[in-house]
Structures are given as structure tokens and as C-alpha cells.
mmCIF file of C-alpha atoms in Angstrom:
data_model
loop_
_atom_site.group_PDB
_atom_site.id
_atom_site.type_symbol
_atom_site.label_atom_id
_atom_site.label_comp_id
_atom_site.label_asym_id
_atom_site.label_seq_id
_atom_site.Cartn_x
_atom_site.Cartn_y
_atom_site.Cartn_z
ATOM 1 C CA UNK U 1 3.109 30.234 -5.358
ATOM 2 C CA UNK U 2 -0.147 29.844 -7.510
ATOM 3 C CA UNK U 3 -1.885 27.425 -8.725
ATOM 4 C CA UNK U 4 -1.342 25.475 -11.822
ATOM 5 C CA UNK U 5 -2.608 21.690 -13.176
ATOM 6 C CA UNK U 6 -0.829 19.279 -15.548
ATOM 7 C CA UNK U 7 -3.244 16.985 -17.266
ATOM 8 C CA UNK U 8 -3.611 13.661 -19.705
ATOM 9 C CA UNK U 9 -6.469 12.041 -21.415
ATOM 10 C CA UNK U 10 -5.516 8.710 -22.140
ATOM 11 C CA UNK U 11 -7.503 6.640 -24.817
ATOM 12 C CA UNK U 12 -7.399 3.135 -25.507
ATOM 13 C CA UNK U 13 -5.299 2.229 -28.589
ATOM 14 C CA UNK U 14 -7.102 -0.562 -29.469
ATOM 15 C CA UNK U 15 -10.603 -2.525 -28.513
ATOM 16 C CA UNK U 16 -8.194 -5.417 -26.752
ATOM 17 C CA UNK U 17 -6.938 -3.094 -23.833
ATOM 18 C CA UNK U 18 -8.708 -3.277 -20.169
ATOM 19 C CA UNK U 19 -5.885 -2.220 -17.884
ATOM 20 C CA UNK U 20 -3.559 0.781 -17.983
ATOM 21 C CA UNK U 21 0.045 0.192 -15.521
ATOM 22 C CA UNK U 22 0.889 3.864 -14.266
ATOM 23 C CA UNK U 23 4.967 3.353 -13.153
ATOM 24 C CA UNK U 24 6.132 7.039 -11.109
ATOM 25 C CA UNK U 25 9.524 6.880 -12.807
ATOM 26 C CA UNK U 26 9.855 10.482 -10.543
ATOM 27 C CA UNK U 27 7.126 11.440 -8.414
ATOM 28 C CA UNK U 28 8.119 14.302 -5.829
ATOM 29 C CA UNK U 29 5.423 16.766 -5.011
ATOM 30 C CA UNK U 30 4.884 18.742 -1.861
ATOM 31 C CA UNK U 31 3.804 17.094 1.604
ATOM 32 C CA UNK U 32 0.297 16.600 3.106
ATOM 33 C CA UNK U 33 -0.374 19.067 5.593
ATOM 34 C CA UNK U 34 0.912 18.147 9.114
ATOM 35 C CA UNK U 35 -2.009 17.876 11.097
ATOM 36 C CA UNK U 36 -4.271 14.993 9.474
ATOM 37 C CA UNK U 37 -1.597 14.492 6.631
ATOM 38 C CA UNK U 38 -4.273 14.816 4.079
ATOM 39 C CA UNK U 39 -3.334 15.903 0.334
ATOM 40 C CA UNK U 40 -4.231 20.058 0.563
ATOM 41 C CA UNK U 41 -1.730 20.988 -1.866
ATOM 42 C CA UNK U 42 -0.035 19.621 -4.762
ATOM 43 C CA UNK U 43 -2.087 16.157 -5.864
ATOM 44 C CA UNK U 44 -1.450 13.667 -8.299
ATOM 45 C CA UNK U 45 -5.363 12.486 -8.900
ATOM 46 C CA UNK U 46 -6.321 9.433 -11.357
ATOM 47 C CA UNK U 47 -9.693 9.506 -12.885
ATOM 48 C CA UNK U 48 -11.943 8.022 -15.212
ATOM 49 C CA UNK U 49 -11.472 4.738 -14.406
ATOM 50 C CA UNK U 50 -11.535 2.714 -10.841
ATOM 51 C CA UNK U 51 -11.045 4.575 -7.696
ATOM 52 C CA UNK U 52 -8.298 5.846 -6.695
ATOM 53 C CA UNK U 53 -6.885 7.388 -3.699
ATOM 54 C CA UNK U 54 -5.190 11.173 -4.681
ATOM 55 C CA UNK U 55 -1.928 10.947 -3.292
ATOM 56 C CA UNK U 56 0.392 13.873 -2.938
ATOM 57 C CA UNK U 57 4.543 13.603 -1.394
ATOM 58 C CA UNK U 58 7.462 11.524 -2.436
ATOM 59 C CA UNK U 59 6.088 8.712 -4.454
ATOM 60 C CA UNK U 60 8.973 7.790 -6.712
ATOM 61 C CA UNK U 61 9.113 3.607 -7.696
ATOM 62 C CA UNK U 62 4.994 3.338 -7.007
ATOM 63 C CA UNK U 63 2.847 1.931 -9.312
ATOM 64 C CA UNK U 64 -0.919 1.387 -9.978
ATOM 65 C CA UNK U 65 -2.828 -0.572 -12.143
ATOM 66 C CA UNK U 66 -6.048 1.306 -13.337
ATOM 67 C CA UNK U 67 -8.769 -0.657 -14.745
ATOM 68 C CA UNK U 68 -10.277 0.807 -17.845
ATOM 69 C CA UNK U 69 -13.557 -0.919 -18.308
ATOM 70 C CA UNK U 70 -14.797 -2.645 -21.274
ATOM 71 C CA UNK U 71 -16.248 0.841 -23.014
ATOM 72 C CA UNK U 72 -14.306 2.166 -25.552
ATOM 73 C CA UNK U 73 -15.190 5.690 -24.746
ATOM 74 C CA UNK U 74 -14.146 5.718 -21.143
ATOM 75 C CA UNK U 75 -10.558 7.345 -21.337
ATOM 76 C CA UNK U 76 -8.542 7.559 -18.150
ATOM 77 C CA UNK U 77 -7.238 11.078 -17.051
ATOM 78 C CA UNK U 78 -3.790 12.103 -15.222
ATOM 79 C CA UNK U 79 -3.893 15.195 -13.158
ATOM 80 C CA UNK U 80 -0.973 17.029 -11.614
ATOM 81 C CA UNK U 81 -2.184 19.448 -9.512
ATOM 82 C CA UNK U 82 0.316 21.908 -7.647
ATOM 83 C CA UNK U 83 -0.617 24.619 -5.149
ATOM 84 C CA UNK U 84 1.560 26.338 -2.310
ATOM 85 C CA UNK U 85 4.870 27.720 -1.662
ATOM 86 C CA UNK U 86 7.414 27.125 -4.698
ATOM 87 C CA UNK U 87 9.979 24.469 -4.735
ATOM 88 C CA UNK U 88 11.799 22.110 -7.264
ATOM 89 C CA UNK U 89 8.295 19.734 -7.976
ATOM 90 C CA UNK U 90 8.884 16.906 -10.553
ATOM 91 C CA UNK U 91 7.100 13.870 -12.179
ATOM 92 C CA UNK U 92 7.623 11.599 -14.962
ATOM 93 C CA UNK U 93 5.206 8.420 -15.173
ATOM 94 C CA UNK U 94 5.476 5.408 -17.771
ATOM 95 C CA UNK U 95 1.658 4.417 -19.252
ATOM 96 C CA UNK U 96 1.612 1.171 -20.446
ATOM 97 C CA UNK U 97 -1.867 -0.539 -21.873
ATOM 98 C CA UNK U 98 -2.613 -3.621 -20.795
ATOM 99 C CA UNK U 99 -4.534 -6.596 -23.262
ATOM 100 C CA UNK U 100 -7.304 -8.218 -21.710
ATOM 101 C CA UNK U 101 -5.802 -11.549 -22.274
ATOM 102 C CA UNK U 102 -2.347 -10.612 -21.593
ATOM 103 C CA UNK U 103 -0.421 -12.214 -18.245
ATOM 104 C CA UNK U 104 0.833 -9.214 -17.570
ATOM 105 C CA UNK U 105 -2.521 -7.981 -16.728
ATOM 106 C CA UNK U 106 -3.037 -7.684 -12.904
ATOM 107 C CA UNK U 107 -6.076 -9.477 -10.881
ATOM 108 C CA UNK U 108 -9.538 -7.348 -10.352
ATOM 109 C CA UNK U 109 -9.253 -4.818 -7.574
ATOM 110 C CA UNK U 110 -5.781 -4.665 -7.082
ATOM 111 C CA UNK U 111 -4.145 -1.201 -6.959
ATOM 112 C CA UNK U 112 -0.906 -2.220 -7.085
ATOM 113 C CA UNK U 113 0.158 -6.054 -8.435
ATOM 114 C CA UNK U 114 3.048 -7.598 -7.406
ATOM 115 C CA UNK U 115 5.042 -10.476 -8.954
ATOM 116 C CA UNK U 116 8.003 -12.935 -8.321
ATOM 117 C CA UNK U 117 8.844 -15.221 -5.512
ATOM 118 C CA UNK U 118 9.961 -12.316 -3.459
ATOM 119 C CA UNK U 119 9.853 -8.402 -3.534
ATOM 120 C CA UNK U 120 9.035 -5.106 -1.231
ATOM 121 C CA UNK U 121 6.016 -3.096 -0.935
ATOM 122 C CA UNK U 122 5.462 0.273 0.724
ATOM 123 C CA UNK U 123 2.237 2.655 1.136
ATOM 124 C CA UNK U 124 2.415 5.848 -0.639
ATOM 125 C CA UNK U 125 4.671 8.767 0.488
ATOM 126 C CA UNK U 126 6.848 6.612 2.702
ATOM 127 C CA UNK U 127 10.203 7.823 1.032
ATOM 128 C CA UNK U 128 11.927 5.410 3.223
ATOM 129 C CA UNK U 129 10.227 6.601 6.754
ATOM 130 C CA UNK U 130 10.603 9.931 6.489
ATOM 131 C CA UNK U 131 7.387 11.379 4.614
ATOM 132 C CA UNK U 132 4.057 11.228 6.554
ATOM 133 C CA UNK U 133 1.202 8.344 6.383
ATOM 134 C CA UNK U 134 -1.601 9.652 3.693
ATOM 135 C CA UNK U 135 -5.091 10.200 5.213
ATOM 136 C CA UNK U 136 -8.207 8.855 2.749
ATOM 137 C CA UNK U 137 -6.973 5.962 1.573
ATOM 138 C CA UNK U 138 -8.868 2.759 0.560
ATOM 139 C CA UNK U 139 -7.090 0.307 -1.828
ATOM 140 C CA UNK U 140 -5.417 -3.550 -2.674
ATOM 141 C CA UNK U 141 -2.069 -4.351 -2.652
ATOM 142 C CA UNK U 142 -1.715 -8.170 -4.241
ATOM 143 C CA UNK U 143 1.028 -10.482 -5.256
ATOM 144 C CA UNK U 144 0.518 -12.950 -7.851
ATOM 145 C CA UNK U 145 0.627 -16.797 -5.752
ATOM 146 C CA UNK U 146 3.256 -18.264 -7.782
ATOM 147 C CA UNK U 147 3.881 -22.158 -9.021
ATOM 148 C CA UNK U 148 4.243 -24.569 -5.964
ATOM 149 C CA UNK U 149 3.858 -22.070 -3.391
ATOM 150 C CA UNK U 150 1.050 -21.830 -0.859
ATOM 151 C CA UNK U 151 1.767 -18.959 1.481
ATOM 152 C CA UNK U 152 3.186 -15.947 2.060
ATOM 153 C CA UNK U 153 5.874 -14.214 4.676
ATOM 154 C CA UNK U 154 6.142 -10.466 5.794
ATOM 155 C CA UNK U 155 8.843 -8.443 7.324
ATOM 156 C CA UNK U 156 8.856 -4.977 7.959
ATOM 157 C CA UNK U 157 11.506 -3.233 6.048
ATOM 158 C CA UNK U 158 14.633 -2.401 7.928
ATOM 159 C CA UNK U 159 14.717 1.166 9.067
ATOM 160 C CA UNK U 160 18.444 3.524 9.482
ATOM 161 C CA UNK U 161 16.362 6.630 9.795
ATOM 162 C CA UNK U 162 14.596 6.258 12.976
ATOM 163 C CA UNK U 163 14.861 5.156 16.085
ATOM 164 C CA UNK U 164 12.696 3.249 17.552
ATOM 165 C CA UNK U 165 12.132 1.858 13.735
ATOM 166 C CA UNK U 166 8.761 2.965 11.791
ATOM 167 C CA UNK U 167 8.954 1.106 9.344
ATOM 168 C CA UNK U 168 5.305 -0.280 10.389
ATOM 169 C CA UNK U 169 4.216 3.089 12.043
ATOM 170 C CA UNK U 170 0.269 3.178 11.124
ATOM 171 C CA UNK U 171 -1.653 3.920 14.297
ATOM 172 C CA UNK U 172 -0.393 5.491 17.631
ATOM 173 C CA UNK U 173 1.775 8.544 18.411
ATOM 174 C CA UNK U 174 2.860 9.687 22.232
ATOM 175 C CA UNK U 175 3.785 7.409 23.353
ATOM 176 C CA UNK U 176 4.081 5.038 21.094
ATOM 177 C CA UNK U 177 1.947 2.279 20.518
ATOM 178 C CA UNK U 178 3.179 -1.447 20.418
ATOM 179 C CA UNK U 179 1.304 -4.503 18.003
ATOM 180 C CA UNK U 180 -2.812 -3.151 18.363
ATOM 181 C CA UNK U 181 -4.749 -6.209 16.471
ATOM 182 C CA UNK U 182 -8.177 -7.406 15.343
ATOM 183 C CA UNK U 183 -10.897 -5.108 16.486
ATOM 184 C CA UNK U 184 -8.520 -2.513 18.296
ATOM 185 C CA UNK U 185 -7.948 -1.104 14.820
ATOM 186 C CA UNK U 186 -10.569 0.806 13.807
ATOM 187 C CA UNK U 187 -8.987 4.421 12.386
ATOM 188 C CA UNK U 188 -6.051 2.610 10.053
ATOM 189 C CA UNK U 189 -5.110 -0.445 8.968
ATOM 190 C CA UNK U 190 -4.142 -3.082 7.324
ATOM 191 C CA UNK U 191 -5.789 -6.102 6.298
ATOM 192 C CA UNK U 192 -3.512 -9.545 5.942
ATOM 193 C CA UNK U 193 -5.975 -12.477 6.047
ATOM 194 C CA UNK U 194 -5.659 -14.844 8.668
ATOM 195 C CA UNK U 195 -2.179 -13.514 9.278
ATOM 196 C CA UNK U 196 -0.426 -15.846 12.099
ATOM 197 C CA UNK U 197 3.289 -15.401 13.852
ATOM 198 C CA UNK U 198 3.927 -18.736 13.267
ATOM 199 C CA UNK U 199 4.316 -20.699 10.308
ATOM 200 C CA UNK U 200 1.489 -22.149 10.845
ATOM 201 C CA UNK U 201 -2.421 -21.265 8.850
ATOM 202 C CA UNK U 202 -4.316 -20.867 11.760
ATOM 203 C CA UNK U 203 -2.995 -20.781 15.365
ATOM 204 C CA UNK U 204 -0.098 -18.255 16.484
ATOM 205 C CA UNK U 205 1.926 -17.130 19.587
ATOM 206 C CA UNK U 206 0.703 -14.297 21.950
ATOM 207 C CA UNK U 207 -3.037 -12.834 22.154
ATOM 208 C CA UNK U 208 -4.906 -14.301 20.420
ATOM 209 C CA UNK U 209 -3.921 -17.275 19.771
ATOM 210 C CA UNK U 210 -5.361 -17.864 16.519
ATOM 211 C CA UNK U 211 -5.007 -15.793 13.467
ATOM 212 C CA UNK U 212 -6.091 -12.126 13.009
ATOM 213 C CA UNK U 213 -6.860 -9.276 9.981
ATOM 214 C CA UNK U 214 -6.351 -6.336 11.096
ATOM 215 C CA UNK U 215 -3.193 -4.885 12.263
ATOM 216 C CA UNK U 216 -2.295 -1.805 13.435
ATOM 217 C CA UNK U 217 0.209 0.081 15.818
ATOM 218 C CA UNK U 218 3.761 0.672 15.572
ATOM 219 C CA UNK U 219 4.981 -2.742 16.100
ATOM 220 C CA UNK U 220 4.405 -5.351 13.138
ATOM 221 C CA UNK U 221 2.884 -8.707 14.600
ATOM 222 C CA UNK U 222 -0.412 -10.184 14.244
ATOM 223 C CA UNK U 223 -0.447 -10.622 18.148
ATOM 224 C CA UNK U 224 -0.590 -7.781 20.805
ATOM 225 C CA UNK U 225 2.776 -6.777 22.323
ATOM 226 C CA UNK U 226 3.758 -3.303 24.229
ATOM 227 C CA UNK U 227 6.088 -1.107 22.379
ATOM 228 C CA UNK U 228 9.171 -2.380 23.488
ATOM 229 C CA UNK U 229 9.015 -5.293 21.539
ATOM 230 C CA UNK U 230 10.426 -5.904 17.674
ATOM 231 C CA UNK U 231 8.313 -6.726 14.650
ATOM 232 C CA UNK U 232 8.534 -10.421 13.545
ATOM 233 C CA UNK U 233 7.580 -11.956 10.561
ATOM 234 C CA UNK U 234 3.780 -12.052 9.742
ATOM 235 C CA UNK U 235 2.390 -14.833 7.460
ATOM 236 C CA UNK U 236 -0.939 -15.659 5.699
ATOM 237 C CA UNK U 237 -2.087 -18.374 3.871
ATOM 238 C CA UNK U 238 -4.935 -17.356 2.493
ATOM 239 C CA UNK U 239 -5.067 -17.046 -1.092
ATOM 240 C CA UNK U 240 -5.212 -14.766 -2.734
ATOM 241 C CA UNK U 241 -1.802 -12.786 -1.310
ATOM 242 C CA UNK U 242 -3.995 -9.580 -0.580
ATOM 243 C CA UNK U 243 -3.059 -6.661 1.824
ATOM 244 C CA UNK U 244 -5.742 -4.353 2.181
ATOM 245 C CA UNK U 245 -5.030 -0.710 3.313
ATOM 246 C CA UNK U 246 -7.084 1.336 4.836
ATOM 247 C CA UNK U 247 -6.884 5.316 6.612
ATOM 248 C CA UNK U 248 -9.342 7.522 7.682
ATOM 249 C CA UNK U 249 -9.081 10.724 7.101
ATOM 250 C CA UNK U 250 -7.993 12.288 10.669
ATOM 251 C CA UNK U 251 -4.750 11.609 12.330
ATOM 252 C CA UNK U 252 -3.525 14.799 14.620
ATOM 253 C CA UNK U 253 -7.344 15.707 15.218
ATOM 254 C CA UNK U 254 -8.537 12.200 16.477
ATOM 255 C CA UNK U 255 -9.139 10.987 19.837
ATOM 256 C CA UNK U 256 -6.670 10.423 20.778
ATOM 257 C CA UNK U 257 -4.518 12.165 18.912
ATOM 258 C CA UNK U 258 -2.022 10.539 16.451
ATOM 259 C CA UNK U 259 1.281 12.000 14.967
ATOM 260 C CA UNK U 260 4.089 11.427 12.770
ATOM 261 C CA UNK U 261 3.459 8.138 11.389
ATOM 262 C CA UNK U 262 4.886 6.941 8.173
ATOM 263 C CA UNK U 263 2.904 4.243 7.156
ATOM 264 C CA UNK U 264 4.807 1.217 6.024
ATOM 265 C CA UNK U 265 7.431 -1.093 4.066
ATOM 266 C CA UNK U 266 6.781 -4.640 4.283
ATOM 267 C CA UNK U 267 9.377 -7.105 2.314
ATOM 268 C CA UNK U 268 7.475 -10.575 1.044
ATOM 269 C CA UNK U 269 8.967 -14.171 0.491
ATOM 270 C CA UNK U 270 5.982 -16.600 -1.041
ATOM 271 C CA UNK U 271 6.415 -20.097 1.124
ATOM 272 C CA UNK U 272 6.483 -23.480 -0.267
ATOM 273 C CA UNK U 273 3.124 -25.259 -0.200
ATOM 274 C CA UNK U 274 3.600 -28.457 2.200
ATOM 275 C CA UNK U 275 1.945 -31.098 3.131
ATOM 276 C CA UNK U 276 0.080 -28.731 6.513
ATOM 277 C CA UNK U 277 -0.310 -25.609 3.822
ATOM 278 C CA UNK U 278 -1.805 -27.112 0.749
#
């Protein structure tokens, strides 16, 4: 029940490195606090190099790419910090340097980089819709636009633990909110650009009818619907494949109030460039 800190200094191991990969082989710490969901407790906090949002919960299979500058004297430092009642807490993260000419490395500004023709993504602390949506977070999630492929498709992950699903459960609480779009977000977010319903660039089905940025809610769709309806698939062809997440840092004390939200799983297909698409 006391406080306690685990900490690294990493150095570069040679002039060559820019990037350092952070994989959370294990990452289970205690939960944000319940009303605003921020990170009062345990934290694991990155520092030294870009920003980085301190994230605390289950976080097991994340990664983040941490730029490390071109000064050799700039080490990056891993901080474990736990605080509160007493319960089985565990970590283990894999540190891999990263050349500055080496493909592995992952585009500027991207927290977490994201390769293949297909894959999954989900914000931190989801533990598969059950933790809670972290408060104070600004970051990039990107996938690498790969050889003869000009856009991108996403789903929102299937969910068996809730019903209705929350899967996409960002903004909203009682009762629940439906697709909010565009400017209706303005506490969290995320931003896909110019993403469409159809598989189309620029026009889409619903309100509005062309393509948005923000979305929001507890319904995934780039056009408003009420809560009754599903999530569809959301696409963007803007390049590059960037999702930009934002949260504020109030969720049970805004206006109005917000609860229980679990942030998000999104699974991505890249689509075949055409003759409409590029």
C-alpha cells in the first residue's frame, strides 16, 4: 500500500539509432480512478524523448515507438510508478533500437506504427471492453500504405462482453449516445481523414453527405445515426493511414456527464488503389 517506482535509463548503443520500439510483453497495473478515468495511481510514464501520454490499466500487446532525437546524450527513461491498495501488478516490456535508415523504423509522429495489409488496433487500457477510456491523451496511430493499395477500411472490433457493443464507446454515457460527427465532438475523439461510409473518397450516406474527421459517440460511422443503429465500416483515403486520438481530461465531471466508456478496437483492411482511388 505505499509507494514505490521502477525505473530505466536507456542510452543509445550506437550514433546510427533514432527510434526506440517499446513492445508491453505484460503490462497490468491498477485502473484510473472512476470518475474522470485519469492515471492517479500506478503509471507507466515515458520520458526523455517525444511526448507521451502516461498510461496506467491493462495494457498488455501495446506498443510505442519513441523517437530519440539526433543527440547522443538524450537517453530515454522508463518509469513504473505504483501507488494504492496492493494487488498482483506486473510488467515486462521488449526495447528494441531502431537505425535511422532501417525500414523498420516507423514514420515521424506516430505513437504506435502499424504494418501489413491488415491488422487491429485498440486505445490504451481497453483489455477487450472492459477497462475504462484514459483521460489526457494526445497521440498518432499510423499504418504503413502498402504496395498497390490506396485506401484504407475500419471496423469496430467485435464485442462478447457487452451489450449494446462498446467496442467504439468514446463519448456519451446515459443514455447512450449513437454516431456524434464533425464538430459535435469536441471533448474526445478521433481523427480519420476524410473518413466516408461508402467506398467512395469523398461523398457518403447519411448526414453529411460528404466526408468527415472527427468521430465520436458510441456508434462507429462517419455519419450521424441514434443509438440504435450498428457501426459500419469507415474508410479514408487520405494518405497517410493516420488515426489521431484525442481525450480531455474530464469524463464523469463534464457537462454533461460521461461514464463508463472504453475507448476503442478498430480492425483495418488497406483497399486496392483503382482507377476512382488513385
Amino acid at each position: 500500500d505505499s509507494v514505490s517506482s521502477c525505473q530505466l535509463t536507456i542510452n543509445k548503443c550506437s550514433d546510427s539509432v533514432c527510434q526506440l520500439r517499446l513492445d508491453m510483453d505484460k503490462m497490468e497495473l491498477s485502473q484510473p480512478e472512476t470518475t474522470d478515468n485519469q492515471c492517479q495511481g500506478d503509471q507507466f510514464i515515458v520520458s526523455g524523448g517525444s511526448p507521451v501520454p502516461a498510461i496506467c490499466g491493462i495494457n498488455s500487446g501495446i506498443h510505442m515507438y519513441i523517437d530519440m532525437g539526433l543527440n547522443n546524450n538524450s537517453p530515454v527513461v522508463l518509469t513504473a510508478v505504483s501507488s494504492g491498495a496492493s494487488f498482483a501488478r506486473s510488467f515486462s516490456v521488449k526495447v528494441t533500437q531502431i537505425e535511422c535508415d532501417s525500414l523498420s523504423k516507423a514514420a515521424d509522429g506516430c505513437l504506435q506504427y502499424f504494418t501489413g495489409v491488415n491488422g487491429q488496433m485498440f486505445s490504451f487500457n481497453y483489455n477487450d471492453a472492459t477497462g475504462l477510456q484514459l483521460s489526457n491523451t494526445d497521440y498518432t496511430m499510423c499504418v504503413r500504405m502498402e504496395r498497390n493499395f490506396c485506401g484504407i477500411q475500419y471496423t469496430a472490433c467485435p464485442d462478447a462482453t457487452n451489450t449494446p457493443a462498446q467496442s467504439f464507446s468514446v463519448t456519451g454515457g446515459s443514455p447512450t449516445l449513437g454516431s456524434v460527427v464533425g464538430t459535435e465532438c469536441s471533448t474526445d475523439w478521433l481523427t480519420i481523414p476524410c473518413a466516408t461510409n461508402t467506398n467512395d473518397p469523398t461523398t457518403q450516406s447519411g448526414t453529411p453527405v460528404v466526408c468527415v474527421d472527427r468521430l465520436c459517440g458510441q456508434v462507429f460511422n462517419s455519419a450521424t445515426t441514434p443509438n440504435t443503429s450498428p457501426s459500419v465500416p469507415v474508410y479514408s483515403y487520405s494518405k497517410p493511414f493516420n488515426i489521431y486520438v484525442h481525450t480531455d481530461s474530464l469524463e464523469g465531471s463534464s457537462s454533461p456527464a460521461e461514464s463508463s466508456n472504453r475507448g476503442f478496437c478498430l480492425n483495418f483492411v488497406q483497399q486496392p488503389c483503382t482507377s476512382t482511388t488513385g
